[in-house]
Amino acid sequence: MCSVGAAGLVLSGVMGLSEASNQRAIGQYNSALARREAQQAEEIGRVEEQRARSRMDRLISRQRASLAARGVRLDSASAERLGAEAAEERSVEAAAQRYRTGEQVTALNSEAQLAEARGNLGFMTGLSRTAAGTITRGLELWPELAGA
């Protein structure tokens, strides 16, 4: 009977360690997913920033063409002012896109750290529970160890 109890004790310990390891693996997997999403967000952000710049460049070109078609000299003060405002708007739009991308990347990287921390916490909790359960069951099986 004692050998069956000991086998159960060992099996319980192995199962507890396995569950603890699974918790860590899940955390690492979720962390890797979030980091991959952060990398993708950065790539998409760069593309979106370039698209915004291209849109503004086309707008500036159309604006210049429209001014020229109306007979406005492109080196006049009002044309230069409009060009400067459009260029500034182009920079602001690009900066806004970088900011949005940065916010998204930061959130995803934080999510990755949190997932990894949760996995590690699950691992440590599983180890602690397994150890406590193994000690308790061991003392139940071999009460003479309690007095040692």
Tab-separated table of N, CA and C in Angstrom:
chain	number	residue	atom	x	y	z
A	1	MET	N	0.831	-1.193	0.000
A	1	MET	CA	0.000	0.000	0.000
A	1	MET	C	0.868	1.246	0.000
A	2	CYS	N	1.967	1.191	0.724
A	2	CYS	CA	2.852	2.341	0.803
A	2	CYS	C	3.472	2.631	-0.551
A	3	SER	N	3.771	1.584	-1.337
A	3	SER	CA	4.373	1.814	-2.652
A	3	SER	C	3.371	2.455	-3.605
A	4	VAL	N	2.093	2.117	-3.454
A	4	VAL	CA	1.065	2.757	-4.277
A	4	VAL	C	0.947	4.229	-3.887
A	5	GLY	N	1.001	4.506	-2.616
A	5	GLY	CA	0.951	5.883	-2.139
A	5	GLY	C	2.153	6.674	-2.616
A	6	ALA	N	3.332	6.031	-2.583
A	6	ALA	CA	4.551	6.707	-3.048
A	6	ALA	C	4.467	6.970	-4.546
A	7	ALA	N	3.947	6.005	-5.289
A	7	ALA	CA	3.798	6.194	-6.743
A	7	ALA	C	2.824	7.330	-7.032
A	8	GLY	N	1.759	7.388	-6.268
A	8	GLY	CA	0.797	8.486	-6.427
A	8	GLY	C	1.417	9.825	-6.102
A	9	LEU	N	2.264	9.826	-5.076
A	9	LEU	CA	2.964	11.043	-4.681
A	9	LEU	C	3.895	11.515	-5.803
A	10	VAL	N	4.646	10.596	-6.357
A	10	VAL	CA	5.557	10.935	-7.451
A	10	VAL	C	4.767	11.410	-8.674
A	11	LEU	N	3.715	10.692	-9.015
A	11	LEU	CA	2.896	11.070	-10.170
A	11	LEU	C	2.280	12.449	-9.969
A	12	SER	N	1.810	12.713	-8.771
A	12	SER	CA	1.239	14.024	-8.473
A	12	SER	C	2.291	15.115	-8.627
A	13	GLY	N	3.503	14.854	-8.159
A	13	GLY	CA	4.587	15.826	-8.296
A	13	GLY	C	4.943	16.077	-9.746
A	14	VAL	N	5.018	15.014	-10.520
A	14	VAL	CA	5.345	15.155	-11.955
A	14	VAL	C	4.251	15.937	-12.666
A	15	MET	N	3.005	15.647	-12.366
A	15	MET	CA	1.892	16.366	-12.996
A	15	MET	C	1.921	17.850	-12.613
A	16	GLY	N	2.215	18.132	-11.368
A	16	GLY	CA	2.304	19.528	-10.918
A	16	GLY	C	3.419	20.274	-11.625
A	17	LEU	N	4.578	19.623	-11.769
A	17	LEU	CA	5.699	20.249	-12.477
A	17	LEU	C	5.366	20.456	-13.954
A	18	SER	N	4.675	19.505	-14.528
A	18	SER	CA	4.271	19.625	-15.930
A	18	SER	C	3.319	20.802	-16.121
A	19	GLU	N	2.361	20.938	-15.228
A	19	GLU	CA	1.411	22.059	-15.314
A	19	GLU	C	2.134	23.386	-15.134
A	20	ALA	N	3.082	23.433	-14.212
A	20	ALA	CA	3.855	24.660	-14.000
A	20	ALA	C	4.641	25.015	-15.259
A	21	SER	N	5.260	24.030	-15.869
A	21	SER	CA	6.009	24.261	-17.113
A	21	SER	C	5.086	24.722	-18.232
A	22	ASN	N	3.896	24.150	-18.292
A	22	ASN	CA	2.925	24.570	-19.317
A	22	ASN	C	2.538	26.034	-19.142
A	23	GLN	N	2.379	26.462	-17.894
A	23	GLN	CA	2.036	27.866	-17.645
A	23	GLN	C	3.134	28.790	-18.157
A	24	ARG	N	4.370	28.427	-17.920
A	24	ARG	CA	5.491	29.237	-18.402
A	24	ARG	C	5.516	29.239	-19.939
A	25	ALA	N	5.300	28.075	-20.541
A	25	ALA	CA	5.321	27.976	-22.011
A	25	ALA	C	4.210	28.820	-22.632
A	26	ILE	N	3.042	28.808	-22.025
A	26	ILE	CA	1.929	29.622	-22.525
A	26	ILE	C	2.290	31.102	-22.442
A	27	GLY	N	2.878	31.515	-21.329
A	27	GLY	CA	3.301	32.911	-21.177
A	27	GLY	C	4.337	33.302	-22.214
A	28	GLN	N	5.295	32.429	-22.463
A	28	GLN	CA	6.325	32.723	-23.464
A	28	GLN	C	5.723	32.799	-24.862
A	29	TYR	N	4.793	31.906	-25.159
A	29	TYR	CA	4.136	31.917	-26.469
A	29	TYR	C	3.346	33.215	-26.666
A	30	ASN	N	2.555	33.586	-25.666
A	30	ASN	CA	1.767	34.817	-25.761
A	30	ASN	C	2.668	36.043	-25.858
A	31	SER	N	3.773	36.011	-25.144
A	31	SER	CA	4.734	37.109	-25.205
A	31	SER	C	5.327	37.224	-26.609
A	32	ALA	N	5.702	36.096	-27.177
A	32	ALA	CA	6.272	36.100	-28.533
A	32	ALA	C	5.252	36.607	-29.549
A	33	LEU	N	3.990	36.230	-29.379
A	33	LEU	CA	2.941	36.725	-30.282
A	33	LEU	C	2.816	38.245	-30.206
A	34	ALA	N	2.791	38.762	-28.998
A	34	ALA	CA	2.651	40.215	-28.818
A	34	ALA	C	3.864	40.946	-29.395
A	35	ARG	N	5.053	40.401	-29.213
A	35	ARG	CA	6.263	41.032	-29.775
A	35	ARG	C	6.227	41.014	-31.305
A	36	ARG	N	5.755	39.911	-31.857
A	36	ARG	CA	5.621	39.820	-33.319
A	36	ARG	C	4.607	40.859	-33.819
A	37	GLU	N	3.511	41.009	-33.093
A	37	GLU	CA	2.517	42.016	-33.467
A	37	GLU	C	3.110	43.419	-33.376
A	38	ALA	N	3.961	43.650	-32.385
A	38	ALA	CA	4.615	44.958	-32.240
A	38	ALA	C	5.519	45.228	-33.441
A	39	GLN	N	6.253	44.218	-33.879
A	39	GLN	CA	7.115	44.383	-35.052
A	39	GLN	C	6.279	44.677	-36.295
A	40	GLN	N	5.178	43.968	-36.438
A	40	GLN	CA	4.297	44.210	-37.577
A	40	GLN	C	3.710	45.610	-37.524
A	41	ALA	N	3.336	46.051	-36.339
A	41	ALA	CA	2.788	47.401	-36.187
A	41	ALA	C	3.819	48.448	-36.593
A	42	GLU	N	5.078	48.211	-36.246
A	42	GLU	CA	6.139	49.144	-36.654
A	42	GLU	C	6.258	49.199	-38.169
A	43	GLU	N	6.239	48.031	-38.795
A	43	GLU	CA	6.341	47.975	-40.259
A	43	GLU	C	5.153	48.667	-40.916
A	44	ILE	N	3.971	48.381	-40.417
A	44	ILE	CA	2.765	49.003	-40.970
A	44	ILE	C	2.813	50.510	-40.745
A	45	GLY	N	3.283	50.922	-39.580
A	45	GLY	CA	3.400	52.351	-39.282
A	45	GLY	C	4.330	53.059	-40.247
A	46	ARG	N	5.453	52.417	-40.568
A	46	ARG	CA	6.384	53.024	-41.532
A	46	ARG	C	5.715	53.169	-42.904
A	47	VAL	N	4.987	52.148	-43.308
A	47	VAL	CA	4.283	52.205	-44.604
A	47	VAL	C	3.224	53.301	-44.576
A	48	GLU	N	2.470	53.373	-43.490
A	48	GLU	CA	1.424	54.391	-43.379
A	48	GLU	C	2.020	55.799	-43.360
A	49	GLU	N	3.152	55.955	-42.689
A	49	GLU	CA	3.811	57.257	-42.679
A	49	GLU	C	4.245	57.643	-44.092
A	50	GLN	N	4.787	56.688	-44.821
A	50	GLN	CA	5.212	56.965	-46.195
A	50	GLN	C	3.999	57.298	-47.069
A	51	ARG	N	2.903	56.595	-46.859
A	51	ARG	CA	1.678	56.894	-47.622
A	51	ARG	C	1.184	58.306	-47.319
A	52	ALA	N	1.230	58.674	-46.046
A	52	ALA	CA	0.793	60.021	-45.663
A	52	ALA	C	1.684	61.067	-46.320
A	53	ARG	N	2.988	60.834	-46.319
A	53	ARG	CA	3.914	61.771	-46.976
A	53	ARG	C	3.621	61.864	-48.471
A	54	SER	N	3.393	60.725	-49.093
A	54	SER	CA	3.097	60.712	-50.533
A	54	SER	C	1.794	61.453	-50.833
A	55	ARG	N	0.777	61.240	-49.990
A	55	ARG	CA	-0.498	61.945	-50.160
A	55	ARG	C	-0.282	63.452	-50.087
A	56	MET	N	0.488	63.872	-49.092
A	56	MET	CA	0.737	65.301	-48.932
A	56	MET	C	1.585	65.838	-50.091
A	57	ASP	N	2.543	65.050	-50.567
A	57	ASP	CA	3.339	65.485	-51.720
A	57	ASP	C	2.449	65.688	-52.943
A	58	ARG	N	1.506	64.764	-53.159
A	58	ARG	CA	0.573	64.909	-54.288
A	58	ARG	C	-0.300	66.147	-54.117
A	59	LEU	N	-0.741	66.366	-52.879
A	59	LEU	CA	-1.559	67.550	-52.597
A	59	LEU	C	-0.768	68.835	-52.868
A	60	ILE	N	0.469	68.862	-52.445
A	60	ILE	CA	1.317	70.040	-52.681
A	60	ILE	C	1.520	70.245	-54.179
A	61	SER	N	1.738	69.162	-54.898
A	61	SER	CA	1.919	69.266	-56.354
A	61	SER	C	0.657	69.797	-57.025
A	62	ARG	N	-0.506	69.280	-56.621
A	62	ARG	CA	-1.773	69.763	-57.188
A	62	ARG	C	-1.989	71.242	-56.851
A	63	GLN	N	-1.643	71.598	-55.615
A	63	GLN	CA	-1.789	72.986	-55.178
A	63	GLN	C	-0.902	73.905	-56.026
A	64	ARG	N	0.337	73.502	-56.235
A	64	ARG	CA	1.265	74.298	-57.045
A	64	ARG	C	0.754	74.409	-58.497
A	65	ALA	N	0.254	73.290	-59.018
A	65	ALA	CA	-0.263	73.305	-60.388
A	65	ALA	C	-1.479	74.217	-60.491
A	66	SER	N	-2.328	74.168	-59.479
A	66	SER	CA	-3.524	75.010	-59.473
A	66	SER	C	-3.146	76.490	-59.420
A	67	LEU	N	-2.160	76.803	-58.578
A	67	LEU	CA	-1.697	78.191	-58.488
A	67	LEU	C	-1.106	78.651	-59.819
A	68	ALA	N	-0.311	77.795	-60.421
A	68	ALA	CA	0.321	78.147	-61.703
A	68	ALA	C	-0.735	78.317	-62.790
A	69	ALA	N	-1.763	77.459	-62.772
A	69	ALA	CA	-2.826	77.553	-63.771
A	69	ALA	C	-3.616	78.852	-63.624
A	70	ARG	N	-3.693	79.396	-62.423
A	70	ARG	CA	-4.404	80.652	-62.201
A	70	ARG	C	-3.498	81.865	-62.421
A	71	GLY	N	-2.268	81.582	-62.828
A	71	GLY	CA	-1.369	82.675	-63.142
A	71	GLY	C	-0.598	83.221	-61.954
A	72	VAL	N	-0.640	82.523	-60.834
A	72	VAL	CA	0.102	82.969	-59.657
A	72	VAL	C	1.548	82.519	-59.826
A	73	ARG	N	2.454	83.453	-59.609
A	73	ARG	CA	3.871	83.092	-59.696
A	73	ARG	C	4.219	82.230	-58.487
A	74	LEU	N	4.897	81.132	-58.733
A	74	LEU	CA	5.217	80.192	-57.658
A	74	LEU	C	6.279	80.724	-56.700
A	75	ASP	N	6.986	81.778	-57.131
A	75	ASP	CA	7.978	82.366	-56.233
A	75	ASP	C	7.422	83.588	-55.500
A	76	SER	N	6.108	83.815	-55.638
A	76	SER	CA	5.494	84.938	-54.923
A	76	SER	C	5.372	84.590	-53.442
A	77	ALA	N	5.211	85.613	-52.625
A	77	ALA	CA	5.146	85.424	-51.170
A	77	ALA	C	3.964	84.542	-50.767
A	78	SER	N	2.787	84.775	-51.394
A	78	SER	CA	1.616	83.970	-51.013
A	78	SER	C	1.791	82.514	-51.438
A	79	ALA	N	2.383	82.261	-52.601
A	79	ALA	CA	2.601	80.881	-53.046
A	79	ALA	C	3.624	80.192	-52.148
A	80	GLU	N	4.654	80.926	-51.776
A	80	GLU	CA	5.672	80.340	-50.894
A	80	GLU	C	5.090	80.055	-49.511
A	81	ARG	N	4.222	80.954	-49.030
A	81	ARG	CA	3.590	80.740	-47.733
A	81	ARG	C	2.705	79.495	-47.759
A	82	LEU	N	1.909	79.354	-48.840
A	82	LEU	CA	1.065	78.162	-48.972
A	82	LEU	C	1.913	76.896	-49.035
A	83	GLY	N	3.020	76.967	-49.763
A	83	GLY	CA	3.918	75.810	-49.849
A	83	GLY	C	4.523	75.457	-48.497
A	84	ALA	N	4.903	76.482	-47.749
A	84	ALA	CA	5.483	76.251	-46.421
A	84	ALA	C	4.446	75.642	-45.476
A	85	GLU	N	3.205	76.141	-45.546
A	85	GLU	CA	2.138	75.591	-44.700
A	85	GLU	C	1.861	74.131	-45.057
A	86	ALA	N	1.852	73.849	-46.347
A	86	ALA	CA	1.599	72.468	-46.775
A	86	ALA	C	2.744	71.551	-46.332
A	87	ALA	N	3.969	72.040	-46.429
A	87	ALA	CA	5.120	71.243	-45.992
A	87	ALA	C	5.071	70.995	-44.484
A	88	GLU	N	4.644	72.007	-43.736
A	88	GLU	CA	4.520	71.847	-42.293
A	88	GLU	C	3.430	70.836	-41.963
A	89	GLU	N	2.330	70.921	-42.687
A	89	GLU	CA	1.239	69.965	-42.476
A	89	GLU	C	1.715	68.545	-42.789
A	90	ARG	N	2.522	68.423	-43.820
A	90	ARG	CA	3.093	67.122	-44.191
A	90	ARG	C	3.920	66.573	-43.032
A	91	SER	N	4.736	67.406	-42.421
A	91	SER	CA	5.567	66.984	-41.288
A	91	SER	C	4.722	66.614	-40.083
A	92	VAL	N	3.677	67.408	-39.831
A	92	VAL	CA	2.799	67.134	-38.693
A	92	VAL	C	2.082	65.801	-38.888
A	93	GLU	N	1.595	65.554	-40.093
A	93	GLU	CA	0.905	64.295	-40.375
A	93	GLU	C	1.848	63.105	-40.184
A	94	ALA	N	3.076	63.242	-40.647
A	94	ALA	CA	4.053	62.160	-40.476
A	94	ALA	C	4.356	61.947	-38.997
A	95	ALA	N	4.505	63.023	-38.250
A	95	ALA	CA	4.776	62.911	-36.813
A	95	ALA	C	3.595	62.269	-36.086
A	96	ALA	N	2.387	62.618	-36.487
A	96	ALA	CA	1.197	62.023	-35.871
A	96	ALA	C	1.154	60.521	-36.141
A	97	GLN	N	1.509	60.126	-37.343
A	97	GLN	CA	1.523	58.703	-37.680
A	97	GLN	C	2.585	57.971	-36.857
A	98	ARG	N	3.761	58.578	-36.708
A	98	ARG	CA	4.816	57.970	-35.892
A	98	ARG	C	4.355	57.836	-34.434
A	99	TYR	N	3.659	58.852	-33.946
A	99	TYR	CA	3.159	58.817	-32.571
A	99	TYR	C	2.154	57.670	-32.400
A	100	ARG	N	1.193	57.575	-33.322
A	100	ARG	CA	0.191	56.501	-33.236
A	100	ARG	C	0.870	55.130	-33.274
A	101	THR	N	1.848	55.001	-34.151
A	101	THR	CA	2.573	53.738	-34.250
A	101	THR	C	3.330	53.460	-32.953
A	102	GLY	N	3.983	54.469	-32.422
A	102	GLY	CA	4.726	54.303	-31.173
A	102	GLY	C	3.827	53.881	-30.027
A	103	GLU	N	2.647	54.477	-29.951
A	103	GLU	CA	1.691	54.106	-28.906
A	103	GLU	C	1.285	52.641	-29.038
A	104	GLN	N	0.996	52.225	-30.253
A	104	GLN	CA	0.577	50.843	-30.485
A	104	GLN	C	1.713	49.866	-30.164
A	105	VAL	N	2.921	50.194	-30.590
A	105	VAL	CA	4.077	49.330	-30.329
A	105	VAL	C	4.338	49.242	-28.828
A	106	THR	N	4.259	50.365	-28.133
A	106	THR	CA	4.473	50.364	-26.678
A	106	THR	C	3.435	49.486	-25.987
A	107	ALA	N	2.194	49.607	-26.395
A	107	ALA	CA	1.132	48.793	-25.788
A	107	ALA	C	1.382	47.305	-26.024
A	108	LEU	N	1.772	46.949	-27.248
A	108	LEU	CA	2.016	45.541	-27.555
A	108	LEU	C	3.246	45.012	-26.822
A	109	ASN	N	4.279	45.819	-26.691
A	109	ASN	CA	5.457	45.381	-25.937
A	109	ASN	C	5.130	45.222	-24.459
A	110	SER	N	4.274	46.098	-23.937
A	110	SER	CA	3.835	45.958	-22.543
A	110	SER	C	3.017	44.682	-22.372
A	111	GLU	N	2.176	44.397	-23.360
A	111	GLU	CA	1.388	43.173	-23.333
A	111	GLU	C	2.315	41.945	-23.341
A	112	ALA	N	3.393	42.025	-24.112
A	112	ALA	CA	4.355	40.917	-24.174
A	112	ALA	C	5.011	40.705	-22.810
A	113	GLN	N	5.411	41.795	-22.173
A	113	GLN	CA	6.042	41.680	-20.849
A	113	GLN	C	5.066	41.123	-19.828
A	114	LEU	N	3.828	41.577	-19.910
A	114	LEU	CA	2.809	41.093	-18.976
A	114	LEU	C	2.550	39.600	-19.182
A	115	ALA	N	2.470	39.165	-20.432
A	115	ALA	CA	2.226	37.746	-20.710
A	115	ALA	C	3.369	36.896	-20.170
A	116	GLU	N	4.591	37.369	-20.361
A	116	GLU	CA	5.741	36.617	-19.856
A	116	GLU	C	5.728	36.578	-18.326
A	117	ALA	N	5.400	37.695	-17.705
A	117	ALA	CA	5.333	37.740	-16.243
A	117	ALA	C	4.238	36.806	-15.719
A	118	ARG	N	3.096	36.794	-16.402
A	118	ARG	CA	2.015	35.887	-15.983
A	118	ARG	C	2.456	34.436	-16.096
A	119	GLY	N	3.154	34.122	-17.176
A	119	GLY	CA	3.663	32.755	-17.345
A	119	GLY	C	4.632	32.380	-16.251
A	120	ASN	N	5.535	33.289	-15.917
A	120	ASN	CA	6.491	33.023	-14.842
A	120	ASN	C	5.799	32.897	-13.491
A	121	LEU	N	4.795	33.739	-13.260
A	121	LEU	CA	4.035	33.652	-12.016
A	121	LEU	C	3.303	32.310	-11.938
A	122	GLY	N	2.700	31.901	-13.051
A	122	GLY	CA	2.026	30.604	-13.086
A	122	GLY	C	2.990	29.467	-12.816
A	123	PHE	N	4.205	29.591	-13.354
A	123	PHE	CA	5.231	28.576	-13.128
A	123	PHE	C	5.611	28.507	-11.653
A	124	MET	N	5.891	29.664	-11.077
A	124	MET	CA	6.303	29.694	-9.665
A	124	MET	C	5.162	29.241	-8.748
A	125	THR	N	3.942	29.646	-9.073
A	125	THR	CA	2.786	29.212	-8.279
A	125	THR	C	2.629	27.702	-8.364
A	126	GLY	N	2.768	27.176	-9.580
A	126	GLY	CA	2.663	25.727	-9.767
A	126	GLY	C	3.739	24.975	-9.006
A	127	LEU	N	4.966	25.500	-9.031
A	127	LEU	CA	6.052	24.848	-8.273
A	127	LEU	C	5.758	24.867	-6.780
A	128	SER	N	5.303	26.016	-6.289
A	128	SER	CA	5.010	26.140	-4.855
A	128	SER	C	3.899	25.189	-4.441
A	129	ARG	N	2.833	25.139	-5.235
A	129	ARG	CA	1.722	24.242	-4.893
A	129	ARG	C	2.160	22.785	-4.945
A	130	THR	N	2.956	22.468	-5.955
A	130	THR	CA	3.436	21.090	-6.079
A	130	THR	C	4.308	20.725	-4.889
A	131	ALA	N	5.199	21.619	-4.527
A	131	ALA	CA	6.084	21.348	-3.385
A	131	ALA	C	5.274	21.195	-2.100
A	132	ALA	N	4.345	22.113	-1.879
A	132	ALA	CA	3.533	22.047	-0.656
A	132	ALA	C	2.702	20.767	-0.620
A	133	GLY	N	2.095	20.427	-1.748
A	133	GLY	CA	1.284	19.208	-1.807
A	133	GLY	C	2.119	17.958	-1.622
A	134	THR	N	3.310	17.957	-2.208
A	134	THR	CA	4.188	16.789	-2.083
A	134	THR	C	4.646	16.612	-0.641
A	135	ILE	N	5.004	17.700	-0.010
A	135	ILE	CA	5.438	17.616	1.397
A	135	ILE	C	4.285	17.137	2.280
A	136	THR	N	3.100	17.708	2.068
A	136	THR	CA	1.938	17.324	2.887
A	136	THR	C	1.611	15.850	2.695
A	137	ARG	N	1.568	15.395	1.440
A	137	ARG	CA	1.254	13.983	1.181
A	137	ARG	C	2.361	13.058	1.688
A	138	GLY	N	3.583	13.525	1.573
A	138	GLY	CA	4.700	12.720	2.086
A	138	GLY	C	4.596	12.523	3.585
A	139	LEU	N	4.222	13.568	4.291
A	139	LEU	CA	4.064	13.459	5.741
A	139	LEU	C	2.870	12.579	6.114
A	140	GLU	N	1.836	12.586	5.262
A	140	GLU	CA	0.690	11.720	5.507
A	140	GLU	C	1.088	10.254	5.307
A	141	LEU	N	1.934	10.005	4.290
A	141	LEU	CA	2.364	8.646	4.008
A	141	LEU	C	3.383	8.157	5.051
A	142	TRP	N	4.261	9.055	5.442
A	142	TRP	CA	5.319	8.695	6.387
A	142	TRP	C	5.307	9.660	7.571
A	143	PRO	N	4.372	9.492	8.478
A	143	PRO	CA	4.227	10.405	9.614
A	143	PRO	C	5.497	10.489	10.478
A	144	GLU	N	6.317	9.449	10.436
A	144	GLU	CA	7.528	9.464	11.253
A	144	GLU	C	8.499	10.571	10.800
A	145	LEU	N	8.328	11.088	9.554
A	145	LEU	CA	9.168	12.161	9.074
A	145	LEU	C	8.845	13.497	9.750
A	146	ALA	N	7.646	13.619	10.274
A	146	ALA	CA	7.233	14.868	10.909
A	146	ALA	C	8.034	15.157	12.162
A	147	GLY	N	8.481	14.154	12.819
A	147	GLY	CA	9.230	14.361	14.056
A	147	GLY	C	10.721	14.497	13.826
A	148	ALA	N	11.179	14.322	12.627
A	148	ALA	CA	12.630	14.345	12.345
A	148	ALA	C	13.232	15.701	12.395
